[in-house]
Amino acid sequence: MSLNHRYDFVYLFDVKDGNPNGDPDAGNLPRIDAETGFGLVTDVCLKRKVRNFVGLIHQEQPPYEIYVKEKAVLNNQHKRAYIGIGAGDLVGESSGAVDEAIAADGDGKAKKAKTKDKRIGGDKVNEARDWMCGNFFDVRTFGAVMSTGINCGQVRGPVQMTFARSVERITSLEHAITRMAVATEGEAEKQDGDNRTMGRKFTVPYGLYVAHGFVSAPLARQTGFSEDDLELLWQSLEHMFEHDRSAARGEMSARKLLVFKHDSLLGNAPAHQLFKRVSVRRKNGNADAPARDFDDYEVIVESGNLPSGVTLIERF
């Protein structure tokens, strides 16, 4: 069933003694707003966890396959789309040229061939795009650019999320760690058999983060994103951290999901006005001490006198 309502949502999650989203440009330190000291978690990071959860519980089976995943070769998925719509001969004639062009990227002729092959598909591109939406959950949810090599078009995703920002400034701690083993015989000889390796680890003692999200009903109708898909999205946001455990991430937990449901397709109030109704503050008596738990905060929701046509749903 297609969506008939717009949704805006506020998502709260926290981390304790972990790194919620390392920055590869800063030696994997926790991401931070350099001007304010507030912590950041990218939308890409959150979407990755949604993808992983959906792929896990549905075992990567259509219509819940995942397009962007570890070690994926995207053009191979595009080729599947043309085979799926009965136009396999079209991509079969050109796939070799695509592979050659990619392999010889430094050659001018190869680059020209790549440009030419981006047009592969002709009047079948829209059919291939619909096939991709129908089979891949993340394509019909978050959208995708699928015009590389074998062209399956572009999809504007109905679900979008902002960077998550911490409620307060975060402190990034650096820890020295040791491993009682080395990787090579040469390292062992240099240490006379001591076999000790030193490393570094970065954590946030505690941080509570808030992200905002949006679900567009008109775009959902274009991609086939359904009510069942929406319910799966809510489930993913609630449970995805439970299946993403690692020592580096410490304890990450979903704390609250507040959904503003609009009566109409286009919405009944601006999202920013609704988001202002949700605030987080320290509980009385502990405002001066560093926060170390979700119980140090209270979430205040102004649910009275909502704009006409808007309903607040507290998912958890």
PDB file of C-alpha atoms in Angstrom:
ATOM      1  CA  MET A   1       0.000   0.000   0.000  1.00  0.00           C
ATOM      2  CA  SER A   2       1.410   3.386  -1.014  1.00  0.00           C
ATOM      3  CA  LEU A   3       1.866   6.189   1.511  1.00  0.00           C
ATOM      4  CA  ASN A   4      -0.886   8.752   1.925  1.00  0.00           C
ATOM      5  CA  HIS A   5       0.747  10.854   4.622  1.00  0.00           C
ATOM      6  CA  ARG A   6       3.902  12.880   5.137  1.00  0.00           C
ATOM      7  CA  TYR A   7       5.995  12.096   8.204  1.00  0.00           C
ATOM      8  CA  ASP A   8       8.670  14.018  10.086  1.00  0.00           C
ATOM      9  CA  PHE A   9      10.506  12.383  12.963  1.00  0.00           C
ATOM     10  CA  VAL A  10      12.922  13.051  15.808  1.00  0.00           C
ATOM     11  CA  TYR A  11      15.334  10.241  16.694  1.00  0.00           C
ATOM     12  CA  LEU A  12      17.387  10.112  19.893  1.00  0.00           C
ATOM     13  CA  PHE A  13      20.223   7.660  20.550  1.00  0.00           C
ATOM     14  CA  ASP A  14      23.232   7.605  22.827  1.00  0.00           C
ATOM     15  CA  VAL A  15      26.712   6.144  23.189  1.00  0.00           C
ATOM     16  CA  LYS A  16      28.647   5.202  26.298  1.00  0.00           C
ATOM     17  CA  ASP A  17      32.407   4.561  26.201  1.00  0.00           C
ATOM     18  CA  GLY A  18      32.472   4.169  22.448  1.00  0.00           C
ATOM     19  CA  ASN A  19      33.075   5.907  19.134  1.00  0.00           C
ATOM     20  CA  PRO A  20      29.703   6.375  17.415  1.00  0.00           C
ATOM     21  CA  ASN A  21      31.154   7.570  14.091  1.00  0.00           C
ATOM     22  CA  GLY A  22      34.896   7.886  13.502  1.00  0.00           C
ATOM     23  CA  ASP A  23      36.226  10.551  11.140  1.00  0.00           C
ATOM     24  CA  PRO A  24      38.735   9.049   8.658  1.00  0.00           C
ATOM     25  CA  ASP A  25      40.108  12.535   7.971  1.00  0.00           C
ATOM     26  CA  ALA A  26      41.013  12.929  11.664  1.00  0.00           C
ATOM     27  CA  GLY A  27      42.620   9.583  12.487  1.00  0.00           C
ATOM     28  CA  ASN A  28      39.208   8.040  13.269  1.00  0.00           C
ATOM     29  CA  LEU A  29      38.509  10.446  16.129  1.00  0.00           C
ATOM     30  CA  PRO A  30      34.807  10.834  16.951  1.00  0.00           C
ATOM     31  CA  ARG A  31      33.257  13.363  14.590  1.00  0.00           C
ATOM     32  CA  ILE A  32      32.901  16.802  16.102  1.00  0.00           C
ATOM     33  CA  ASP A  33      31.774  20.304  15.198  1.00  0.00           C
ATOM     34  CA  ALA A  34      35.102  22.114  15.497  1.00  0.00           C
ATOM     35  CA  GLU A  35      33.480  25.462  16.363  1.00  0.00           C
ATOM     36  CA  THR A  36      31.164  24.273  19.132  1.00  0.00           C
ATOM     37  CA  GLY A  37      32.590  20.963  20.369  1.00  0.00           C
ATOM     38  CA  PHE A  38      29.280  19.169  19.807  1.00  0.00           C
ATOM     39  CA  GLY A  39      29.479  15.606  18.503  1.00  0.00           C
ATOM     40  CA  LEU A  40      28.244  14.585  15.061  1.00  0.00           C
ATOM     41  CA  VAL A  41      27.074  11.333  13.484  1.00  0.00           C
ATOM     42  CA  THR A  42      26.509  11.416   9.731  1.00  0.00           C
ATOM     43  CA  ASP A  43      23.300  10.439   7.993  1.00  0.00           C
ATOM     44  CA  VAL A  44      25.378   7.943   5.988  1.00  0.00           C
ATOM     45  CA  CYS A  45      26.375   6.184   9.213  1.00  0.00           C
ATOM     46  CA  LEU A  46      22.755   5.880  10.365  1.00  0.00           C
ATOM     47  CA  LYS A  47      21.548   4.694   6.953  1.00  0.00           C
ATOM     48  CA  ARG A  48      24.298   2.065   6.943  1.00  0.00           C
ATOM     49  CA  LYS A  49      22.928   0.594  10.154  1.00  0.00           C
ATOM     50  CA  VAL A  50      19.388   0.569   8.738  1.00  0.00           C
ATOM     51  CA  ARG A  51      20.647  -1.243   5.645  1.00  0.00           C
ATOM     52  CA  ASN A  52      22.509  -3.799   7.743  1.00  0.00           C
ATOM     53  CA  PHE A  53      19.456  -4.490   9.907  1.00  0.00           C
ATOM     54  CA  VAL A  54      17.096  -4.926   6.958  1.00  0.00           C
ATOM     55  CA  GLY A  55      19.580  -7.169   5.142  1.00  0.00           C
ATOM     56  CA  LEU A  56      20.024  -9.252   8.296  1.00  0.00           C
ATOM     57  CA  ILE A  57      16.387  -9.921   9.096  1.00  0.00           C
ATOM     58  CA  HIS A  58      15.305 -10.456   5.465  1.00  0.00           C
ATOM     59  CA  GLN A  59      18.456 -12.374   4.447  1.00  0.00           C
ATOM     60  CA  GLU A  60      19.059 -10.178   1.407  1.00  0.00           C
ATOM     61  CA  GLN A  61      16.028 -11.523  -0.433  1.00  0.00           C
ATOM     62  CA  PRO A  62      13.838  -9.456  -2.804  1.00  0.00           C
ATOM     63  CA  PRO A  63      12.117  -7.115  -2.252  1.00  0.00           C
ATOM     64  CA  TYR A  64      14.506  -6.421   0.631  1.00  0.00           C
ATOM     65  CA  GLU A  65      17.892  -6.761  -1.033  1.00  0.00           C
ATOM     66  CA  ILE A  66      20.478  -4.092  -0.216  1.00  0.00           C
ATOM     67  CA  TYR A  67      22.098  -2.183  -3.085  1.00  0.00           C
ATOM     68  CA  VAL A  68      24.896  -0.385  -1.211  1.00  0.00           C
ATOM     69  CA  LYS A  69      26.678  -2.992   0.885  1.00  0.00           C
ATOM     70  CA  GLU A  70      30.171  -4.232   1.612  1.00  0.00           C
ATOM     71  CA  LYS A  71      32.089  -5.417  -1.468  1.00  0.00           C
ATOM     72  CA  ALA A  72      29.129  -4.714  -3.773  1.00  0.00           C
ATOM     73  CA  VAL A  73      29.797  -4.204  -7.507  1.00  0.00           C
ATOM     74  CA  LEU A  74      27.043  -1.793  -8.445  1.00  0.00           C
ATOM     75  CA  ASN A  75      27.180  -2.247 -12.220  1.00  0.00           C
ATOM     76  CA  ASN A  76      26.553  -5.967 -11.733  1.00  0.00           C
ATOM     77  CA  GLN A  77      23.312  -5.086  -9.964  1.00  0.00           C
ATOM     78  CA  HIS A  78      22.393  -2.787 -12.850  1.00  0.00           C
ATOM     79  CA  LYS A  79      22.979  -5.641 -15.267  1.00  0.00           C
ATOM     80  CA  ARG A  80      20.613  -7.821 -13.223  1.00  0.00           C
ATOM     81  CA  ALA A  81      17.905  -5.202 -13.685  1.00  0.00           C
ATOM     82  CA  TYR A  82      18.113  -5.409 -17.484  1.00  0.00           C
ATOM     83  CA  ILE A  83      18.110  -9.189 -17.363  1.00  0.00           C
ATOM     84  CA  GLY A  84      15.118  -9.016 -15.012  1.00  0.00           C
ATOM     85  CA  ILE A  85      13.074  -6.909 -17.443  1.00  0.00           C
ATOM     86  CA  GLY A  86      13.985  -9.129 -20.402  1.00  0.00           C
ATOM     87  CA  ALA A  87      16.570  -6.820 -21.948  1.00  0.00           C
ATOM     88  CA  GLY A  88      19.667  -8.829 -21.071  1.00  0.00           C
ATOM     89  CA  ASP A  89      20.885  -8.787 -24.666  1.00  0.00           C
ATOM     90  CA  LEU A  90      21.179  -4.993 -24.462  1.00  0.00           C
ATOM     91  CA  VAL A  91      23.636  -5.012 -21.568  1.00  0.00           C
ATOM     92  CA  GLY A  92      25.317  -8.192 -22.723  1.00  0.00           C
ATOM     93  CA  GLU A  93      26.487  -6.485 -25.910  1.00  0.00           C
ATOM     94  CA  SER A  94      27.981  -3.559 -24.001  1.00  0.00           C
ATOM     95  CA  SER A  95      29.104  -4.947 -20.656  1.00  0.00           C
ATOM     96  CA  GLY A  96      32.520  -5.886 -21.990  1.00  0.00           C
ATOM     97  CA  ALA A  97      33.132  -2.343 -23.171  1.00  0.00           C
ATOM     98  CA  VAL A  98      32.201  -1.056 -19.713  1.00  0.00           C
ATOM     99  CA  ASP A  99      34.646  -3.417 -18.014  1.00  0.00           C
ATOM    100  CA  GLU A 100      37.434  -2.459 -20.417  1.00  0.00           C
ATOM    101  CA  ALA A 101      36.827   1.229 -19.857  1.00  0.00           C
ATOM    102  CA  ILE A 102      36.921   0.876 -16.099  1.00  0.00           C
ATOM    103  CA  ALA A 103      40.069  -1.232 -16.197  1.00  0.00           C
ATOM    104  CA  ALA A 104      41.894   1.307 -18.392  1.00  0.00           C
ATOM    105  CA  ASP A 105      40.699   4.426 -16.646  1.00  0.00           C
ATOM    106  CA  GLY A 106      43.829   6.401 -17.420  1.00  0.00           C
ATOM    107  CA  ASP A 107      43.407   6.151 -21.165  1.00  0.00           C
ATOM    108  CA  GLY A 108      41.531   8.918 -22.968  1.00  0.00           C
ATOM    109  CA  LYS A 109      39.755   6.493 -25.309  1.00  0.00           C
ATOM    110  CA  ALA A 110      38.640   4.430 -22.349  1.00  0.00           C
ATOM    111  CA  LYS A 111      37.154   7.494 -20.683  1.00  0.00           C
ATOM    112  CA  LYS A 112      35.279   8.244 -23.891  1.00  0.00           C
ATOM    113  CA  ALA A 113      33.994   4.684 -23.940  1.00  0.00           C
ATOM    114  CA  LYS A 114      32.813   5.022 -20.363  1.00  0.00           C
ATOM    115  CA  THR A 115      30.923   8.193 -21.201  1.00  0.00           C
ATOM    116  CA  LYS A 116      29.278   6.510 -24.142  1.00  0.00           C
ATOM    117  CA  ASP A 117      28.302   3.465 -22.115  1.00  0.00           C
ATOM    118  CA  LYS A 118      26.534   5.605 -19.504  1.00  0.00           C
ATOM    119  CA  ARG A 119      23.792   5.843 -22.115  1.00  0.00           C
ATOM    120  CA  ILE A 120      23.305   2.059 -22.155  1.00  0.00           C
ATOM    121  CA  GLY A 121      19.645   1.299 -21.687  1.00  0.00           C
ATOM    122  CA  GLY A 122      17.870   3.644 -24.099  1.00  0.00           C
ATOM    123  CA  ASP A 123      14.136   3.570 -23.580  1.00  0.00           C
ATOM    124  CA  LYS A 124      14.516   0.708 -21.073  1.00  0.00           C
ATOM    125  CA  VAL A 125      16.134   2.876 -18.392  1.00  0.00           C
ATOM    126  CA  ASN A 126      12.857   3.659 -16.627  1.00  0.00           C
ATOM    127  CA  GLU A 127      11.899  -0.028 -16.556  1.00  0.00           C
ATOM    128  CA  ALA A 128      15.305  -0.899 -15.119  1.00  0.00           C
ATOM    129  CA  ARG A 129      14.907   1.849 -12.533  1.00  0.00           C
ATOM    130  CA  ASP A 130      11.529   0.452 -11.455  1.00  0.00           C
ATOM    131  CA  TRP A 131      13.044  -3.039 -11.192  1.00  0.00           C
ATOM    132  CA  MET A 132      15.777  -1.709  -8.909  1.00  0.00           C
ATOM    133  CA  CYS A 133      13.204   0.041  -6.719  1.00  0.00           C
ATOM    134  CA  GLY A 134      11.118  -3.107  -6.524  1.00  0.00           C
ATOM    135  CA  ASN A 135      14.009  -5.357  -5.477  1.00  0.00           C
ATOM    136  CA  PHE A 136      16.254  -3.152  -3.314  1.00  0.00           C
ATOM    137  CA  PHE A 137      14.920  -1.723  -0.064  1.00  0.00           C
ATOM    138  CA  ASP A 138      17.561   0.991   0.220  1.00  0.00           C
ATOM    139  CA  VAL A 139      17.004   2.207  -3.354  1.00  0.00           C
ATOM    140  CA  ARG A 140      13.283   2.800  -2.885  1.00  0.00           C
ATOM    141  CA  THR A 141      13.881   4.183   0.628  1.00  0.00           C
ATOM    142  CA  PHE A 142      16.977   6.404   0.440  1.00  0.00           C
ATOM    143  CA  GLY A 143      17.349   6.760  -3.331  1.00  0.00           C
ATOM    144  CA  ALA A 144      20.435   6.111  -5.464  1.00  0.00           C
ATOM    145  CA  VAL A 145      22.441   7.351  -8.429  1.00  0.00           C
ATOM    146  CA  MET A 146      22.515   4.354 -10.779  1.00  0.00           C
ATOM    147  CA  SER A 147      23.755   5.961 -13.986  1.00  0.00           C
ATOM    148  CA  THR A 148      27.327   4.612 -13.827  1.00  0.00           C
ATOM    149  CA  GLY A 149      28.295   2.255 -16.647  1.00  0.00           C
ATOM    150  CA  ILE A 150      25.014   0.432 -17.173  1.00  0.00           C
ATOM    151  CA  ASN A 151      22.340   3.082 -16.727  1.00  0.00           C
ATOM    152  CA  CYS A 152      19.450   2.428 -14.358  1.00  0.00           C
ATOM    153  CA  GLY A 153      18.679   6.103 -13.856  1.00  0.00           C
ATOM    154  CA  GLN A 154      18.476   8.067 -10.628  1.00  0.00           C
ATOM    155  CA  VAL A 155      16.071   7.757  -7.708  1.00  0.00           C
ATOM    156  CA  ARG A 156      15.147  10.489  -5.236  1.00  0.00           C
ATOM    157  CA  GLY A 157      14.608   8.713  -1.951  1.00  0.00           C
ATOM    158  CA  PRO A 158      11.465   9.509   0.057  1.00  0.00           C
ATOM    159  CA  VAL A 159      13.328   9.016   3.365  1.00  0.00           C
ATOM    160  CA  GLN A 160      16.057  11.458   4.312  1.00  0.00           C
ATOM    161  CA  MET A 161      17.888  12.082   7.578  1.00  0.00           C
ATOM    162  CA  THR A 162      20.077  14.857   8.920  1.00  0.00           C
ATOM    163  CA  PHE A 163      23.407  14.551  10.699  1.00  0.00           C
ATOM    164  CA  ALA A 164      22.795  13.688  14.334  1.00  0.00           C
ATOM    165  CA  ARG A 165      24.147  16.290  16.768  1.00  0.00           C
ATOM    166  CA  SER A 166      24.899  15.750  20.447  1.00  0.00           C
ATOM    167  CA  VAL A 167      22.812  17.550  23.043  1.00  0.00           C
ATOM    168  CA  GLU A 168      25.949  18.789  24.810  1.00  0.00           C
ATOM    169  CA  ARG A 169      29.630  19.115  23.979  1.00  0.00           C
ATOM    170  CA  ILE A 170      31.413  15.801  23.911  1.00  0.00           C
ATOM    171  CA  THR A 171      34.810  14.844  25.265  1.00  0.00           C
ATOM    172  CA  SER A 172      36.980  12.634  23.078  1.00  0.00           C
ATOM    173  CA  LEU A 173      39.292  10.381  25.098  1.00  0.00           C
ATOM    174  CA  GLU A 174      42.360   8.631  23.711  1.00  0.00           C
ATOM    175  CA  HIS A 175      43.427   5.279  25.169  1.00  0.00           C
ATOM    176  CA  ALA A 176      46.599   3.269  24.682  1.00  0.00           C
ATOM    177  CA  ILE A 177      45.900  -0.425  24.122  1.00  0.00           C
ATOM    178  CA  THR A 178      48.229  -3.415  23.802  1.00  0.00           C
ATOM    179  CA  ARG A 179      48.092  -6.682  21.899  1.00  0.00           C
ATOM    180  CA  MET A 180      50.147  -9.641  23.106  1.00  0.00           C
ATOM    181  CA  ALA A 181      50.989 -10.671  19.547  1.00  0.00           C
ATOM    182  CA  VAL A 182      52.699  -9.367  16.420  1.00  0.00           C
ATOM    183  CA  ALA A 183      51.882  -9.794  12.764  1.00  0.00           C
ATOM    184  CA  THR A 184      55.206 -11.054  11.362  1.00  0.00           C
ATOM    185  CA  GLU A 185      58.285 -13.049  12.334  1.00  0.00           C
ATOM    186  CA  GLY A 186      60.391  -9.937  11.727  1.00  0.00           C
ATOM    187  CA  GLU A 187      58.490  -7.991  14.381  1.00  0.00           C
ATOM    188  CA  ALA A 188      58.933 -10.858  16.854  1.00  0.00           C
ATOM    189  CA  GLU A 189      62.704 -10.933  16.282  1.00  0.00           C
ATOM    190  CA  LYS A 190      63.000  -7.181  16.872  1.00  0.00           C
ATOM    191  CA  GLN A 191      61.227  -7.579  20.219  1.00  0.00           C
ATOM    192  CA  ASP A 192      63.223 -10.676  21.259  1.00  0.00           C
ATOM    193  CA  GLY A 193      60.020 -12.640  21.547  1.00  0.00           C
ATOM    194  CA  ASP A 194      58.163 -10.111  23.692  1.00  0.00           C
ATOM    195  CA  ASN A 195      55.546  -9.880  20.907  1.00  0.00           C
ATOM    196  CA  ARG A 196      53.770  -6.785  22.166  1.00  0.00           C
ATOM    197  CA  THR A 197      51.951  -4.349  19.864  1.00  0.00           C
ATOM    198  CA  MET A 198      50.739  -0.916  20.920  1.00  0.00           C
ATOM    199  CA  GLY A 199      47.684   0.818  19.534  1.00  0.00           C
ATOM    200  CA  ARG A 200      45.297   3.723  20.141  1.00  0.00           C
ATOM    201  CA  LYS A 201      41.567   3.799  20.744  1.00  0.00           C
ATOM    202  CA  PHE A 202      39.211   6.796  20.899  1.00  0.00           C
ATOM    203  CA  THR A 203      35.972   6.942  22.854  1.00  0.00           C
ATOM    204  CA  VAL A 204      33.263   9.325  23.985  1.00  0.00           C
ATOM    205  CA  PRO A 205      32.501   8.759  27.708  1.00  0.00           C
ATOM    206  CA  TYR A 206      28.861   9.607  27.042  1.00  0.00           C
ATOM    207  CA  GLY A 207      26.909  11.429  24.392  1.00  0.00           C
ATOM    208  CA  LEU A 208      23.195  11.800  23.647  1.00  0.00           C
ATOM    209  CA  TYR A 209      22.506  12.562  19.978  1.00  0.00           C
ATOM    210  CA  VAL A 210      19.445  13.894  18.140  1.00  0.00           C
ATOM    211  CA  ALA A 211      18.728  13.399  14.429  1.00  0.00           C
ATOM    212  CA  HIS A 212      15.802  14.632  12.350  1.00  0.00           C
ATOM    213  CA  GLY A 213      14.176  12.707   9.535  1.00  0.00           C
ATOM    214  CA  PHE A 214      11.643  13.212   6.769  1.00  0.00           C
ATOM    215  CA  VAL A 215       9.355  10.905   4.778  1.00  0.00           C
ATOM    216  CA  SER A 216       7.844  12.298   1.559  1.00  0.00           C
ATOM    217  CA  ALA A 217       4.625  10.615   0.425  1.00  0.00           C
ATOM    218  CA  PRO A 218       4.803  11.868  -3.211  1.00  0.00           C
ATOM    219  CA  LEU A 219       8.373  10.555  -3.590  1.00  0.00           C
ATOM    220  CA  ALA A 220       7.337   7.304  -1.899  1.00  0.00           C
ATOM    221  CA  ARG A 221       4.721   6.802  -4.591  1.00  0.00           C
ATOM    222  CA  GLN A 222       7.396   7.246  -7.253  1.00  0.00           C
ATOM    223  CA  THR A 223       9.693   4.595  -5.770  1.00  0.00           C
ATOM    224  CA  GLY A 224       7.103   2.161  -4.412  1.00  0.00           C
ATOM    225  CA  PHE A 225       8.040   2.790  -0.777  1.00  0.00           C
ATOM    226  CA  SER A 226       5.042   1.345   1.066  1.00  0.00           C
ATOM    227  CA  GLU A 227       3.407   1.321   4.498  1.00  0.00           C
ATOM    228  CA  ASP A 228       5.154  -2.012   5.150  1.00  0.00           C
ATOM    229  CA  ASP A 229       8.492  -0.432   4.252  1.00  0.00           C
ATOM    230  CA  LEU A 230       7.755   2.446   6.609  1.00  0.00           C
ATOM    231  CA  GLU A 231       7.022   0.056   9.447  1.00  0.00           C
ATOM    232  CA  LEU A 232      10.284  -1.748   8.698  1.00  0.00           C
ATOM    233  CA  LEU A 233      12.114   1.593   8.867  1.00  0.00           C
ATOM    234  CA  TRP A 234      10.683   2.299  12.326  1.00  0.00           C
ATOM    235  CA  GLN A 235      11.675  -1.193  13.477  1.00  0.00           C
ATOM    236  CA  SER A 236      15.176  -0.680  12.124  1.00  0.00           C
ATOM    237  CA  LEU A 237      15.655   2.590  13.995  1.00  0.00           C
ATOM    238  CA  GLU A 238      14.527   0.901  17.202  1.00  0.00           C
ATOM    239  CA  HIS A 239      16.604  -2.286  16.965  1.00  0.00           C
ATOM    240  CA  MET A 240      19.555  -1.641  14.632  1.00  0.00           C
ATOM    241  CA  PHE A 241      22.095  -0.919  17.383  1.00  0.00           C
ATOM    242  CA  GLU A 242      21.328  -4.273  19.010  1.00  0.00           C
ATOM    243  CA  HIS A 243      22.839  -6.011  15.968  1.00  0.00           C
ATOM    244  CA  ASP A 244      25.743  -3.625  15.432  1.00  0.00           C
ATOM    245  CA  ARG A 245      27.790  -4.329  18.526  1.00  0.00           C
ATOM    246  CA  SER A 246      31.552  -3.920  18.602  1.00  0.00           C
ATOM    247  CA  ALA A 247      34.176  -2.989  21.186  1.00  0.00           C
ATOM    248  CA  ALA A 248      34.841   0.251  19.313  1.00  0.00           C
ATOM    249  CA  ARG A 249      31.235   1.419  19.583  1.00  0.00           C
ATOM    250  CA  GLY A 250      30.785   0.689  23.284  1.00  0.00           C
ATOM    251  CA  GLU A 251      27.129   0.785  24.265  1.00  0.00           C
ATOM    252  CA  MET A 252      24.941   2.436  21.647  1.00  0.00           C
ATOM    253  CA  SER A 253      21.197   2.493  22.258  1.00  0.00           C
ATOM    254  CA  ALA A 254      18.105   3.870  20.568  1.00  0.00           C
ATOM    255  CA  ARG A 255      16.330   5.991  23.171  1.00  0.00           C
ATOM    256  CA  LYS A 256      13.320   7.647  21.582  1.00  0.00           C
ATOM    257  CA  LEU A 257      11.534   7.959  18.249  1.00  0.00           C
ATOM    258  CA  LEU A 258       8.887  10.651  17.948  1.00  0.00           C
ATOM    259  CA  VAL A 259       6.911  10.739  14.695  1.00  0.00           C
ATOM    260  CA  PHE A 260       4.789  13.628  13.447  1.00  0.00           C
ATOM    261  CA  LYS A 261       2.159  12.245  11.059  1.00  0.00           C
ATOM    262  CA  HIS A 262       0.477  14.654   8.641  1.00  0.00           C
ATOM    263  CA  ASP A 263      -3.038  14.090   7.359  1.00  0.00           C
ATOM    264  CA  SER A 264      -2.112  15.167   3.840  1.00  0.00           C
ATOM    265  CA  LEU A 265       0.417  14.073   1.222  1.00  0.00           C
ATOM    266  CA  LEU A 266       2.275  17.385   1.244  1.00  0.00           C
ATOM    267  CA  GLY A 267       2.030  18.018   4.976  1.00  0.00           C
ATOM    268  CA  ASN A 268       0.089  20.295   7.301  1.00  0.00           C
ATOM    269  CA  ALA A 269       2.935  22.211   8.993  1.00  0.00           C
ATOM    270  CA  PRO A 270       6.613  23.012   8.397  1.00  0.00           C
ATOM    271  CA  ALA A 271       8.970  20.400   9.797  1.00  0.00           C
ATOM    272  CA  HIS A 272      11.120  22.897  11.692  1.00  0.00           C
ATOM    273  CA  GLN A 273       8.120  24.091  13.686  1.00  0.00           C
ATOM    274  CA  LEU A 274       7.355  20.531  14.733  1.00  0.00           C
ATOM    275  CA  PHE A 275      10.955  19.745  15.660  1.00  0.00           C
ATOM    276  CA  LYS A 276      10.997  22.737  18.026  1.00  0.00           C
ATOM    277  CA  ARG A 277       8.371  20.956  20.108  1.00  0.00           C
ATOM    278  CA  VAL A 278      10.950  18.381  21.172  1.00  0.00           C
ATOM    279  CA  SER A 279      13.742  19.500  23.510  1.00  0.00           C
ATOM    280  CA  VAL A 280      16.225  17.794  25.810  1.00  0.00           C
ATOM    281  CA  ARG A 281      17.577  19.205  29.061  1.00  0.00           C
ATOM    282  CA  ARG A 282      19.400  18.075  32.163  1.00  0.00           C
ATOM    283  CA  LYS A 283      17.376  16.911  35.120  1.00  0.00           C
ATOM    284  CA  ASN A 284      17.385  19.096  38.206  1.00  0.00           C
ATOM    285  CA  GLY A 285      20.348  18.643  40.483  1.00  0.00           C
ATOM    286  CA  ASN A 286      22.932  17.273  38.044  1.00  0.00           C
ATOM    287  CA  ALA A 287      23.396  20.077  35.537  1.00  0.00           C
ATOM    288  CA  ASP A 288      26.965  20.797  36.651  1.00  0.00           C
ATOM    289  CA  ALA A 289      28.340  17.233  36.598  1.00  0.00           C
ATOM    290  CA  PRO A 290      29.322  15.527  33.327  1.00  0.00           C
ATOM    291  CA  ALA A 291      26.471  13.473  31.894  1.00  0.00           C
ATOM    292  CA  ARG A 292      27.127   9.738  31.903  1.00  0.00           C
ATOM    293  CA  ASP A 293      23.698   8.202  31.333  1.00  0.00           C
ATOM    294  CA  PHE A 294      20.393   8.804  29.564  1.00  0.00           C
ATOM    295  CA  ASP A 295      18.757   9.160  32.979  1.00  0.00           C
ATOM    296  CA  ASP A 296      20.702  12.399  33.432  1.00  0.00           C
ATOM    297  CA  TYR A 297      18.358  13.990  30.866  1.00  0.00           C
ATOM    298  CA  GLU A 298      14.677  14.510  30.367  1.00  0.00           C
ATOM    299  CA  VAL A 299      12.996  14.729  26.982  1.00  0.00           C
ATOM    300  CA  ILE A 300      10.282  17.374  26.855  1.00  0.00           C
ATOM    301  CA  VAL A 301       7.592  17.045  24.187  1.00  0.00           C
ATOM    302  CA  GLU A 302       5.049  19.810  23.636  1.00  0.00           C
ATOM    303  CA  SER A 303       2.210  17.651  22.354  1.00  0.00           C
ATOM    304  CA  GLY A 304      -0.636  20.046  23.109  1.00  0.00           C
ATOM    305  CA  ASN A 305      -2.144  22.344  20.496  1.00  0.00           C
ATOM    306  CA  LEU A 306      -0.462  20.663  17.551  1.00  0.00           C
ATOM    307  CA  PRO A 307      -1.118  22.248  14.156  1.00  0.00           C
ATOM    308  CA  SER A 308      -4.351  21.111  12.573  1.00  0.00           C
ATOM    309  CA  GLY A 309      -3.869  17.857  10.675  1.00  0.00           C
ATOM    310  CA  VAL A 310      -0.731  16.765  12.586  1.00  0.00           C
ATOM    311  CA  THR A 311      -0.626  13.820  15.023  1.00  0.00           C
ATOM    312  CA  LEU A 312       2.283  12.958  17.309  1.00  0.00           C
ATOM    313  CA  ILE A 313       3.124   9.254  17.606  1.00  0.00           C
ATOM    314  CA  GLU A 314       5.658   8.106  20.198  1.00  0.00           C
ATOM    315  CA  ARG A 315       7.081   4.893  18.727  1.00  0.00           C
ATOM    316  CA  PHE A 316       9.276   4.213  21.751  1.00  0.00           C
TER     317      PHE A 316
END
